[in-house]
XYZ file of C-alpha atoms in Angstrom:
653
model
C 33.126 142.385 82.110
C 35.792 144.294 80.201
C 39.049 142.583 79.423
C 41.948 144.590 80.755
C 45.631 144.229 79.993
C 48.529 145.228 82.213
C 49.371 148.929 81.814
C 45.906 149.912 80.499
C 43.646 151.939 82.875
C 40.016 150.869 83.168
C 37.685 152.709 80.727
C 34.576 152.284 82.771
C 33.944 152.927 86.411
C 33.700 149.870 88.629
C 36.011 147.723 86.512
C 38.802 146.179 88.565
C 42.272 145.661 87.130
C 43.497 142.083 86.710
C 45.496 140.459 89.498
C 49.234 140.611 88.990
C 51.073 137.452 87.872
C 53.234 136.167 90.728
C 56.515 134.313 90.278
C 56.540 130.561 90.742
C 60.181 130.341 91.852
C 62.863 132.680 93.220
C 64.942 132.058 90.091
C 68.427 131.859 91.627
C 70.941 129.295 92.832
C 71.544 129.059 96.542
C 68.292 130.742 97.521
C 67.740 128.624 100.643
C 71.188 129.553 102.000
C 70.662 133.224 101.112
C 67.328 133.311 102.923
C 68.890 131.730 106.020
C 71.708 134.307 105.962
C 69.206 137.191 105.679
C 67.156 135.859 108.576
C 70.325 135.577 110.649
C 71.170 139.218 109.832
C 67.675 140.328 110.869
C 66.181 141.026 107.420
C 62.740 139.706 106.567
C 63.358 139.920 102.811
C 65.895 141.203 100.318
C 64.268 144.675 100.031
C 65.227 145.409 103.640
C 68.841 144.504 102.896
C 68.829 146.946 99.957
C 67.537 149.820 102.142
C 70.913 150.811 103.514
C 71.037 153.575 106.165
C 71.661 157.118 104.884
C 74.674 158.967 106.261
C 73.910 161.624 108.887
C 74.033 165.262 107.557
C 77.146 167.300 108.294
C 76.775 170.125 110.829
C 78.599 172.696 108.646
C 76.352 172.182 105.622
C 74.845 175.145 103.808
C 72.093 176.757 105.929
C 72.911 174.188 108.631
C 70.640 171.409 107.267
C 69.925 169.411 104.114
C 66.519 168.793 102.576
C 64.822 165.844 104.216
C 63.222 163.007 102.329
C 59.520 162.660 101.907
C 57.651 160.196 104.101
C 58.689 156.624 103.247
C 55.512 154.711 102.441
C 57.236 151.525 101.217
C 58.596 150.074 98.011
C 56.902 149.097 94.772
C 57.412 145.604 93.461
C 54.619 144.724 90.983
C 56.179 146.592 88.032
C 59.879 146.332 88.812
C 61.536 147.058 92.149
C 61.377 150.743 93.119
C 62.326 152.629 96.267
C 61.085 156.151 97.124
C 63.519 159.064 97.104
C 63.496 162.774 97.939
C 60.955 164.937 96.268
C 58.590 162.073 95.520
C 60.952 160.590 92.952
C 61.078 156.782 92.707
C 64.433 155.074 92.169
C 64.582 151.851 90.213
C 66.835 149.238 91.767
C 69.586 148.807 89.183
C 73.271 147.995 89.521
C 74.380 151.543 90.556
C 71.686 151.554 93.212
C 72.857 148.200 94.569
C 76.482 149.354 94.607
C 75.523 152.515 96.483
C 73.602 150.403 99.005
C 76.656 148.240 99.601
C 78.845 151.317 100.066
C 76.399 152.787 102.582
C 76.350 149.552 104.577
C 80.133 149.442 104.630
C 80.301 153.058 105.805
C 77.555 152.705 108.366
C 79.815 151.269 111.064
C 76.858 149.411 112.550
C 77.112 145.923 114.120
C 75.713 144.261 110.982
C 77.209 146.574 108.359
C 79.745 144.126 106.950
C 77.273 141.241 107.114
C 74.680 143.261 105.193
C 77.293 144.383 102.642
C 78.134 140.735 101.952
C 74.463 139.966 101.369
C 74.178 142.893 98.945
C 77.141 141.433 97.035
C 75.095 138.274 96.487
C 72.076 140.322 95.419
C 74.227 142.104 92.836
C 75.051 138.747 91.220
C 71.311 138.042 90.987
C 70.830 141.358 89.192
C 73.677 140.658 86.772
C 72.121 137.287 85.886
C 68.624 138.731 85.324
C 67.652 142.405 85.093
C 64.366 141.580 86.848
C 65.974 139.078 89.228
C 65.772 141.302 92.332
C 62.127 142.152 91.665
C 61.367 138.423 91.328
C 63.330 137.619 94.490
C 61.676 140.291 96.655
C 58.219 139.482 95.314
C 58.725 135.762 96.018
C 59.854 136.441 99.580
C 57.003 138.851 100.313
C 54.444 136.391 98.907
C 55.882 133.588 101.054
C 55.656 135.787 104.172
C 52.064 136.744 103.348
C 50.828 133.208 102.739
C 52.650 131.919 105.824
C 51.198 134.665 107.992
C 47.580 133.561 107.684
C 44.948 131.911 105.544
C 43.687 135.154 103.915
C 46.333 137.887 103.797
C 45.071 141.474 103.581
C 46.505 144.726 102.270
C 47.548 145.739 105.774
C 49.724 142.625 106.004
C 51.539 143.607 102.822
C 51.978 147.197 104.053
C 53.481 145.801 107.285
C 56.108 144.037 105.168
C 57.074 147.353 103.488
C 54.941 147.187 100.302
C 53.527 150.537 99.088
C 49.841 150.918 99.869
C 49.015 151.375 96.182
C 50.130 147.790 95.493
C 49.393 146.127 98.804
C 45.765 145.257 98.030
C 46.442 143.736 94.626
C 49.400 141.795 95.961
C 47.425 140.393 98.901
C 44.554 139.421 96.592
C 46.920 137.656 94.170
C 48.511 135.710 97.011
C 45.099 134.655 98.304
C 44.152 133.484 94.793
C 46.644 130.599 94.807
C 50.231 131.211 95.881
C 51.690 127.898 97.166
C 52.060 127.495 100.900
C 55.029 126.036 102.733
C 55.714 122.408 101.838
C 57.404 120.132 99.321
C 56.011 121.987 96.297
C 57.372 125.374 97.330
C 60.667 123.831 98.441
C 60.990 122.270 94.961
C 60.527 125.699 93.366
C 63.182 127.168 95.659
C 65.767 124.447 94.951
C 65.264 123.698 91.235
C 67.920 126.236 90.265
C 70.408 124.443 92.535
C 70.063 121.336 90.347
C 69.298 122.745 86.918
C 70.840 123.700 84.516
C 73.349 120.907 85.119
C 74.022 117.231 84.518
C 71.750 115.859 87.243
C 68.829 115.289 84.916
C 66.989 112.661 86.965
C 67.153 114.729 90.125
C 65.873 117.740 88.165
C 62.954 115.627 86.917
C 62.109 114.648 90.480
C 62.160 118.311 91.528
C 59.983 119.327 88.552
C 57.455 116.642 89.503
C 57.054 118.314 92.923
C 56.573 121.878 91.602
C 53.312 123.725 92.418
C 50.499 122.982 90.004
C 50.584 125.155 86.906
C 54.195 126.227 87.428
C 55.357 125.361 83.931
C 52.162 125.094 81.924
C 50.205 127.635 79.863
C 46.943 126.966 81.707
C 48.342 128.312 84.988
C 49.876 131.603 86.115
C 52.728 132.336 83.707
C 56.351 132.337 84.884
C 58.524 132.431 81.812
C 61.772 131.727 83.714
C 60.410 128.629 85.458
C 58.687 127.500 82.260
C 62.010 127.724 80.425
C 63.684 125.587 83.079
C 60.942 122.957 82.916
C 61.037 122.922 79.125
C 64.818 122.451 79.119
C 64.523 119.540 81.555
C 61.936 117.847 79.373
C 63.932 118.478 76.213
C 67.047 116.977 77.799
C 65.078 113.911 78.934
C 63.713 113.466 75.400
C 67.247 113.628 73.985
C 68.424 110.981 76.464
C 65.564 108.710 75.419
C 66.448 109.253 71.751
C 70.084 108.310 72.341
C 69.056 105.212 74.305
C 66.820 104.075 71.428
C 69.618 104.726 68.934
C 72.038 102.679 71.077
C 69.590 99.775 71.226
C 69.243 99.775 67.418
C 73.020 99.896 66.917
C 73.622 97.055 69.372
C 70.980 94.911 67.682
C 72.775 95.520 64.369
C 76.119 94.492 65.879
C 77.584 98.015 65.815
C 78.951 97.955 69.355
C 81.154 101.029 68.924
C 78.201 103.124 67.727
C 76.059 101.761 70.566
C 78.746 102.688 73.095
C 79.013 106.205 71.644
C 75.258 106.701 71.948
C 75.268 105.367 75.516
C 78.132 107.725 76.325
C 76.142 110.669 74.973
C 73.146 109.702 77.109
C 75.278 109.495 80.253
C 76.871 112.865 79.535
C 73.406 114.422 79.464
C 72.243 112.583 82.611
C 75.198 111.922 84.879
C 72.931 110.869 87.759
C 71.043 108.276 85.717
C 72.081 104.838 87.063
C 70.486 103.102 84.082
C 72.553 105.178 81.643
C 75.767 104.261 83.474
C 74.749 100.604 83.678
C 74.056 100.400 79.954
C 77.316 102.144 79.089
C 79.304 99.708 81.264
C 77.438 96.757 79.759
C 78.223 97.789 76.180
C 81.814 98.639 77.152
C 82.126 95.100 78.548
C 80.982 93.675 75.220
C 83.611 95.800 73.484
C 86.305 94.540 75.874
C 85.363 90.911 75.133
C 85.541 91.507 71.376
C 88.510 89.449 70.099
C 89.268 92.204 67.556
C 89.539 94.958 70.189
C 92.794 96.975 69.847
C 95.552 96.036 72.281
C 96.073 99.629 73.429
C 92.476 99.687 74.661
C 93.058 96.830 77.107
C 93.309 97.277 80.863
C 95.674 94.834 82.526
C 94.574 93.462 85.897
C 96.996 91.547 88.116
C 96.090 90.024 91.489
C 98.691 90.605 94.181
C 98.000 88.872 97.497
C 94.951 90.814 98.744
C 94.844 93.526 96.041
C 94.037 93.937 92.353
C 96.482 96.169 90.482
C 95.379 97.812 87.221
C 97.418 99.438 84.484
C 96.431 100.918 81.129
C 97.788 103.000 78.275
C 96.936 106.616 77.561
C 94.870 107.221 74.395
C 96.928 108.215 71.330
C 95.441 111.709 71.274
C 95.680 112.274 74.989
C 95.207 115.928 75.907
C 96.337 117.694 79.037
C 94.061 117.532 82.033
C 92.698 114.000 81.458
C 92.102 112.008 84.640
C 90.715 108.535 85.207
C 87.939 107.231 87.415
C 87.916 103.509 88.228
C 84.725 101.520 88.847
C 84.411 97.942 90.083
C 81.413 95.706 89.496
C 80.645 91.960 89.615
C 80.908 90.293 86.241
C 77.484 90.455 84.632
C 76.139 93.034 87.114
C 77.230 96.545 86.014
C 74.351 98.042 88.002
C 76.336 97.195 91.164
C 79.331 99.312 90.131
C 81.165 101.162 92.908
C 84.003 103.649 92.662
C 87.441 102.481 93.752
C 89.461 105.501 92.602
C 88.373 109.078 91.933
C 89.854 111.188 89.164
C 93.652 110.806 89.024
C 96.142 111.339 86.211
C 98.082 108.118 86.905
C 97.901 105.282 84.389
C 97.357 102.706 87.104
C 95.379 101.982 90.238
C 95.241 99.457 93.085
C 92.103 98.100 94.722
C 92.877 96.780 98.197
C 89.238 96.200 99.210
C 88.140 93.913 96.405
C 85.751 91.100 97.417
C 87.143 87.591 97.119
C 85.713 84.509 95.521
C 83.618 86.140 92.776
C 84.527 87.290 89.233
C 84.953 91.066 89.034
C 85.406 93.621 86.298
C 86.979 97.062 86.403
C 86.052 100.001 84.197
C 88.465 102.900 83.640
C 86.488 106.052 82.795
C 88.453 108.979 81.250
C 87.446 112.403 82.547
C 88.216 115.928 81.431
C 87.140 118.596 83.910
C 84.696 116.158 85.539
C 83.129 115.388 82.151
C 83.320 111.882 80.692
C 85.820 112.108 77.862
C 85.309 108.723 76.224
C 83.924 105.209 76.379
C 85.203 103.359 79.489
C 87.767 100.579 79.125
C 86.751 97.363 80.862
C 88.982 94.537 82.078
C 88.514 90.849 81.536
C 86.987 89.004 84.520
C 89.250 89.111 87.570
C 88.988 86.501 90.325
C 90.675 87.341 93.622
C 91.532 84.253 95.673
C 94.293 85.117 98.176
C 96.744 82.351 98.999
C 97.949 81.368 102.450
C 100.936 83.209 103.878
C 103.673 82.387 106.368
C 103.647 78.697 105.433
C 106.292 76.862 107.487
C 107.066 73.256 108.423
C 108.629 71.650 111.469
C 109.910 68.096 111.719
C 108.350 66.385 114.743
C 108.623 62.837 116.066
C 106.775 60.563 113.692
C 106.007 63.142 111.013
C 105.736 66.825 110.060
C 103.848 69.797 111.532
C 102.713 72.622 109.193
C 101.447 76.100 110.100
C 100.170 78.933 107.891
C 98.082 82.107 107.972
C 94.884 81.887 105.891
C 92.999 84.893 104.560
C 90.157 85.923 106.912
C 87.630 85.421 104.107
C 88.662 81.820 103.444
C 85.808 79.394 104.109
C 87.918 76.234 103.899
C 91.556 75.156 103.619
C 92.702 72.031 101.773
C 96.138 70.356 102.003
C 97.480 67.665 99.699
C 100.703 65.689 100.121
C 102.774 64.130 97.389
C 105.728 61.776 97.728
C 106.611 58.387 99.183
C 108.757 57.185 102.012
C 112.366 56.187 101.442
C 111.472 52.505 101.497
C 109.049 52.871 98.574
C 110.297 53.096 95.032
C 108.648 54.922 92.194
C 105.800 57.412 91.910
C 102.221 56.854 90.983
C 98.666 58.066 91.355
C 98.570 57.045 94.996
C 101.416 59.462 95.756
C 98.922 62.397 95.905
C 97.004 62.278 99.184
C 94.637 64.750 100.783
C 95.587 65.268 104.422
C 92.964 66.347 107.004
C 93.896 69.681 108.554
C 92.680 72.505 110.762
C 92.106 76.025 109.409
C 95.654 77.167 110.104
C 97.694 74.053 110.963
C 98.359 70.411 110.227
C 100.010 67.547 112.134
C 100.857 64.781 109.688
C 101.645 61.703 111.808
C 102.528 58.876 111.576
C 104.630 59.442 108.486
C 107.302 57.180 107.069
C 110.747 58.758 106.640
C 111.104 60.457 103.277
C 110.762 63.745 101.366
C 107.247 65.104 100.932
C 105.733 68.136 99.174
C 102.680 69.815 100.672
C 100.309 72.090 98.755
C 97.942 74.384 100.676
C 94.901 76.027 99.025
C 92.181 78.365 100.342
C 88.544 77.995 99.319
C 86.176 80.983 99.021
C 82.402 81.023 98.636
C 81.090 82.393 95.347
C 77.615 83.998 95.016
C 76.095 80.529 94.452
C 77.665 79.126 97.625
C 80.195 76.958 95.805
C 83.878 76.941 96.719
C 86.403 78.736 94.510
C 89.959 77.611 95.223
C 93.114 79.704 95.254
C 96.315 78.641 93.633
C 98.408 76.340 95.768
C 101.361 77.310 97.924
C 103.855 74.445 98.155
C 106.482 73.488 100.694
C 108.861 70.521 100.726
C 109.991 68.916 103.982
C 111.760 65.707 104.896
C 110.346 63.363 107.526
C 113.104 61.633 109.432
C 113.521 58.380 111.336
C 112.935 58.975 115.051
C 113.715 56.748 118.008
C 110.820 55.087 119.788
C 110.209 56.216 123.393
C 111.160 54.132 126.436
C 107.943 52.602 127.665
C 108.482 52.179 131.442
C 110.831 53.058 134.324
C 111.076 51.010 137.512
C 112.916 51.959 140.709
C 114.168 49.775 143.594
C 115.545 51.106 146.902
C 118.516 49.358 148.434
C 118.607 48.076 151.987
C 120.951 50.861 153.087
C 118.192 53.378 152.429
C 120.563 55.620 150.461
C 120.865 54.070 147.014
C 118.233 53.372 144.379
C 118.423 51.356 141.187
C 116.436 52.544 138.142
C 115.741 50.025 135.369
C 114.144 50.286 131.900
C 113.790 48.226 128.785
C 115.715 49.603 125.754
C 113.495 51.199 123.031
C 112.714 49.321 119.844
C 114.443 52.031 117.765
C 117.428 53.936 119.127
C 119.386 53.866 122.345
C 117.943 54.487 125.808
C 119.611 56.969 128.180
C 118.798 58.132 131.685
C 119.286 61.850 132.206
C 119.050 64.102 135.250
C 116.296 66.501 134.272
C 116.625 70.156 135.273
C 113.717 71.434 133.153
C 110.036 70.867 133.799
C 108.410 67.538 132.988
C 107.422 66.921 129.363
C 104.972 64.377 127.929
C 106.483 61.152 126.571
C 107.334 61.357 122.880
C 108.376 65.037 122.981
C 111.286 66.197 120.831
C 114.148 66.868 123.291
C 117.044 66.843 120.830
C 118.372 70.194 122.004
C 118.189 69.354 125.707
C 120.034 66.032 125.405
C 123.203 67.683 124.153
C 123.313 69.974 127.198
C 123.004 67.264 129.903
C 125.395 64.468 130.868
C 123.764 61.059 131.067
C 123.725 58.910 134.185
C 126.054 55.882 133.764
C 124.094 52.719 133.088
C 124.794 49.023 132.639
C 122.945 46.281 130.788
C 121.561 43.349 132.729
C 119.989 40.954 130.286
C 117.124 42.622 128.496
C 117.165 45.615 130.847
C 119.375 48.619 131.391
C 120.046 49.753 134.929
C 121.500 52.856 136.550
C 122.354 53.297 140.218
C 121.704 56.661 141.855
C 122.361 57.984 145.356
C 120.099 60.997 145.964
C 121.528 63.655 148.217
C 119.774 64.131 151.574
C 117.277 66.948 151.837
C 117.006 67.193 148.010
C 114.899 65.891 145.154
C 116.031 64.895 141.694
C 114.065 64.187 138.522
C 115.289 61.640 136.019
C 113.897 61.041 132.545
C 114.425 58.180 130.146
C 115.385 59.494 126.679
C 115.649 57.568 123.406
C 118.390 58.768 121.026
C 118.897 58.030 117.336
C 121.580 60.104 115.664
C 120.808 63.778 116.284
C 117.191 63.080 117.267
C 115.944 62.346 120.759
C 112.494 61.902 122.289
C 111.464 61.840 125.908
C 110.105 58.815 127.745
C 108.726 58.302 131.263
C 109.963 60.579 134.027
C 110.457 59.970 137.760
C 110.917 62.287 140.741
C 113.092 60.878 143.567
C 113.114 62.631 146.942
C 115.479 62.045 149.871
C 113.859 63.984 152.697
C 115.743 64.799 155.868
C 114.669 63.032 159.062
C 112.335 64.787 161.469
C 114.400 66.492 164.175
C 113.648 68.158 167.522
C 110.191 66.655 167.867
C 108.449 68.149 170.886
C 105.044 67.010 172.172
C 103.149 69.020 174.798
C 99.796 68.077 176.316
C 97.539 71.101 176.041
C 94.485 69.492 177.655
C 93.331 66.008 178.656
C 92.095 65.457 175.102
C 94.554 67.581 173.072
C 98.293 67.685 172.444
C 100.552 70.054 170.510
C 103.492 69.054 168.286
C 106.487 71.058 167.124
C 109.469 69.871 165.019
C 111.951 71.007 162.372
C 110.492 70.543 158.924
C 112.166 67.746 156.917
C 113.199 69.263 153.580
C 112.253 68.864 150.788
C 109.030 67.125 151.795
C 105.755 68.972 151.358
C 103.765 66.718 153.740
C 104.458 64.736 156.912
C 102.367 61.924 158.343
C 101.623 62.182 162.075
C 100.353 59.049 163.867
C 99.551 58.572 167.575
C 98.331 55.662 169.719
C 97.796 54.857 173.427
C 97.709 51.116 172.777
C 93.969 50.981 172.228
C 93.030 54.133 170.413
C 94.921 56.389 168.036
C 94.802 58.323 164.790
C 96.649 59.537 161.723
C 96.924 62.935 160.062
C 98.802 64.422 157.078
C 100.246 67.809 157.954
C 101.330 70.334 155.262
C 104.152 72.764 155.707
C 101.730 75.685 156.142
C 100.152 74.061 159.254
C 103.488 74.188 161.057
C 103.976 77.865 160.242
C 101.567 78.754 163.066
C 104.033 77.214 165.579
C 102.217 74.104 166.867
C 100.219 71.313 165.334
C 97.339 70.138 167.494
C 96.123 66.511 167.530
C 93.270 64.859 169.511
C 94.561 62.332 172.069
C 93.209 60.364 175.040
C 94.080 60.978 178.660
C 96.365 57.907 178.588
C 100.003 57.881 177.612
C 100.379 58.157 173.823
C 103.157 57.450 171.361
C 103.516 60.059 168.570
C 105.357 59.294 165.317
C 106.174 61.870 162.566
C 107.359 60.581 159.171
C 108.081 62.727 156.035
C 105.999 61.850 152.993
C 107.630 61.972 149.506
């Protein structure tokens, strides 16, 4: 068979020309979005967007009409992109043609005129980037439509898409010979230009690995543009490997600055390579720990409650437009670096979300126009252990009560007390005592009078599960001498039924008082220093070892009395007693409702809450406690016998 080359006609009859070489990629950025926009506008491919409508002829033209165009049999695309014109002349799609197409769309006034004009603007940029870019784009789209339309596309299918019949057969045959179908491989070819050329080397390598077979190799159908992209990706990857090997040799020789420079060069060529960033941060950490590192290269890190605040100096040759990106990573784990601040021109930053309880490092990366401008500066290890806040103390009977607010991340809180009571002289090792406490409070009782200093620390779990303690927050408070509570109250009613005598034994420490109590009852031993000063005590006398007070409760009232122990300005409550003097039952009325039932009505004796009703006929009887609510209905019913009964109603205190 004769070997034919493109452009040479066959010299012998029966010899078929070679199949045309099809593109292996559309060769433009943003192709997927452009294709979606064309489909939305109703165009199957870019050639239809370039075929703008022709303006209608004017009615007053010479001889009334203009020459009409020849029959449109489609466009040519195998040897450049051509559209038919009048008189059988073919027009090559160049920049003037594209500009005329845009002008015709804008003047068309149709519903999609402006939308189509915008698409033609994009197509013009493709043409400016590559003189054969529109031919490649249209050919790629037509081939995709043919291969997606069926397993074996024919010439008629190409003609239906607008291809000239002279090229339709060859194009259909070339597509059938091996154009990639829809799937990951074709999608990789359509999106490679969105990634490359650029700095995302590793993503470009992943896209290249998914390209259709033979897309960038001499043994497959040639596509010089795609082959150039693939070659540039591989060359960049080889350069990154060379820089990594150079950095390893420099680090082994102790030349950390040279190793960092090589790592920086590798990361500049592959910004999306996590290993390149990790190695650069690791070497930068070694530089930061070098005792001979210059002071102006240091980054100062200060912990402030729940935040880490960073500050650094600008480089001596700082140029305009330099910003700084801040990364945080656990000490010894640069591969876990996360960004805490994007590019900003400030010479400081604050990290309010730093994890607690584990050593951290921060790297300040200089940027110029989103390009790394130098080796990052790394801080010394930073350990964030927030202290407790709102620490306060209250003197309570017998000791001291402490409250504080721990950090939510604290796993444990520890409190130590130092100091001795007033009766103890000197200080020693035993003066430091750990006091059991809750997570946010402490009640230190019993405690001898004296001045004590408390230190509160928070413990945080490190990655190994051990506790890392915060610095201590201290507070000094004085425990005072308190009176001891009265232990018991006794009451005796006089024979007149009006007076009562209340007796108590004086407390061991302090003086005992009896107070009328207007507030609610409190447990014995409660601090009532403020209340004592607002109430006048009940006069009392001493009878031997006891103190007594005589009280005459008013009828129809109740009064509460409480024994209080007082020592100086301090007072604590003791036992409490409620004394009631209910009114007598008046206007008692009994009515027999049936042979076995009777109804009672009477005026309620205030302030009693219950009355006891008893009845008896001499042989049989009963007893019942009646609440106030039972009388609200009007009558209280009781079961009685048919005999004469005696009913007694007595208020119950």
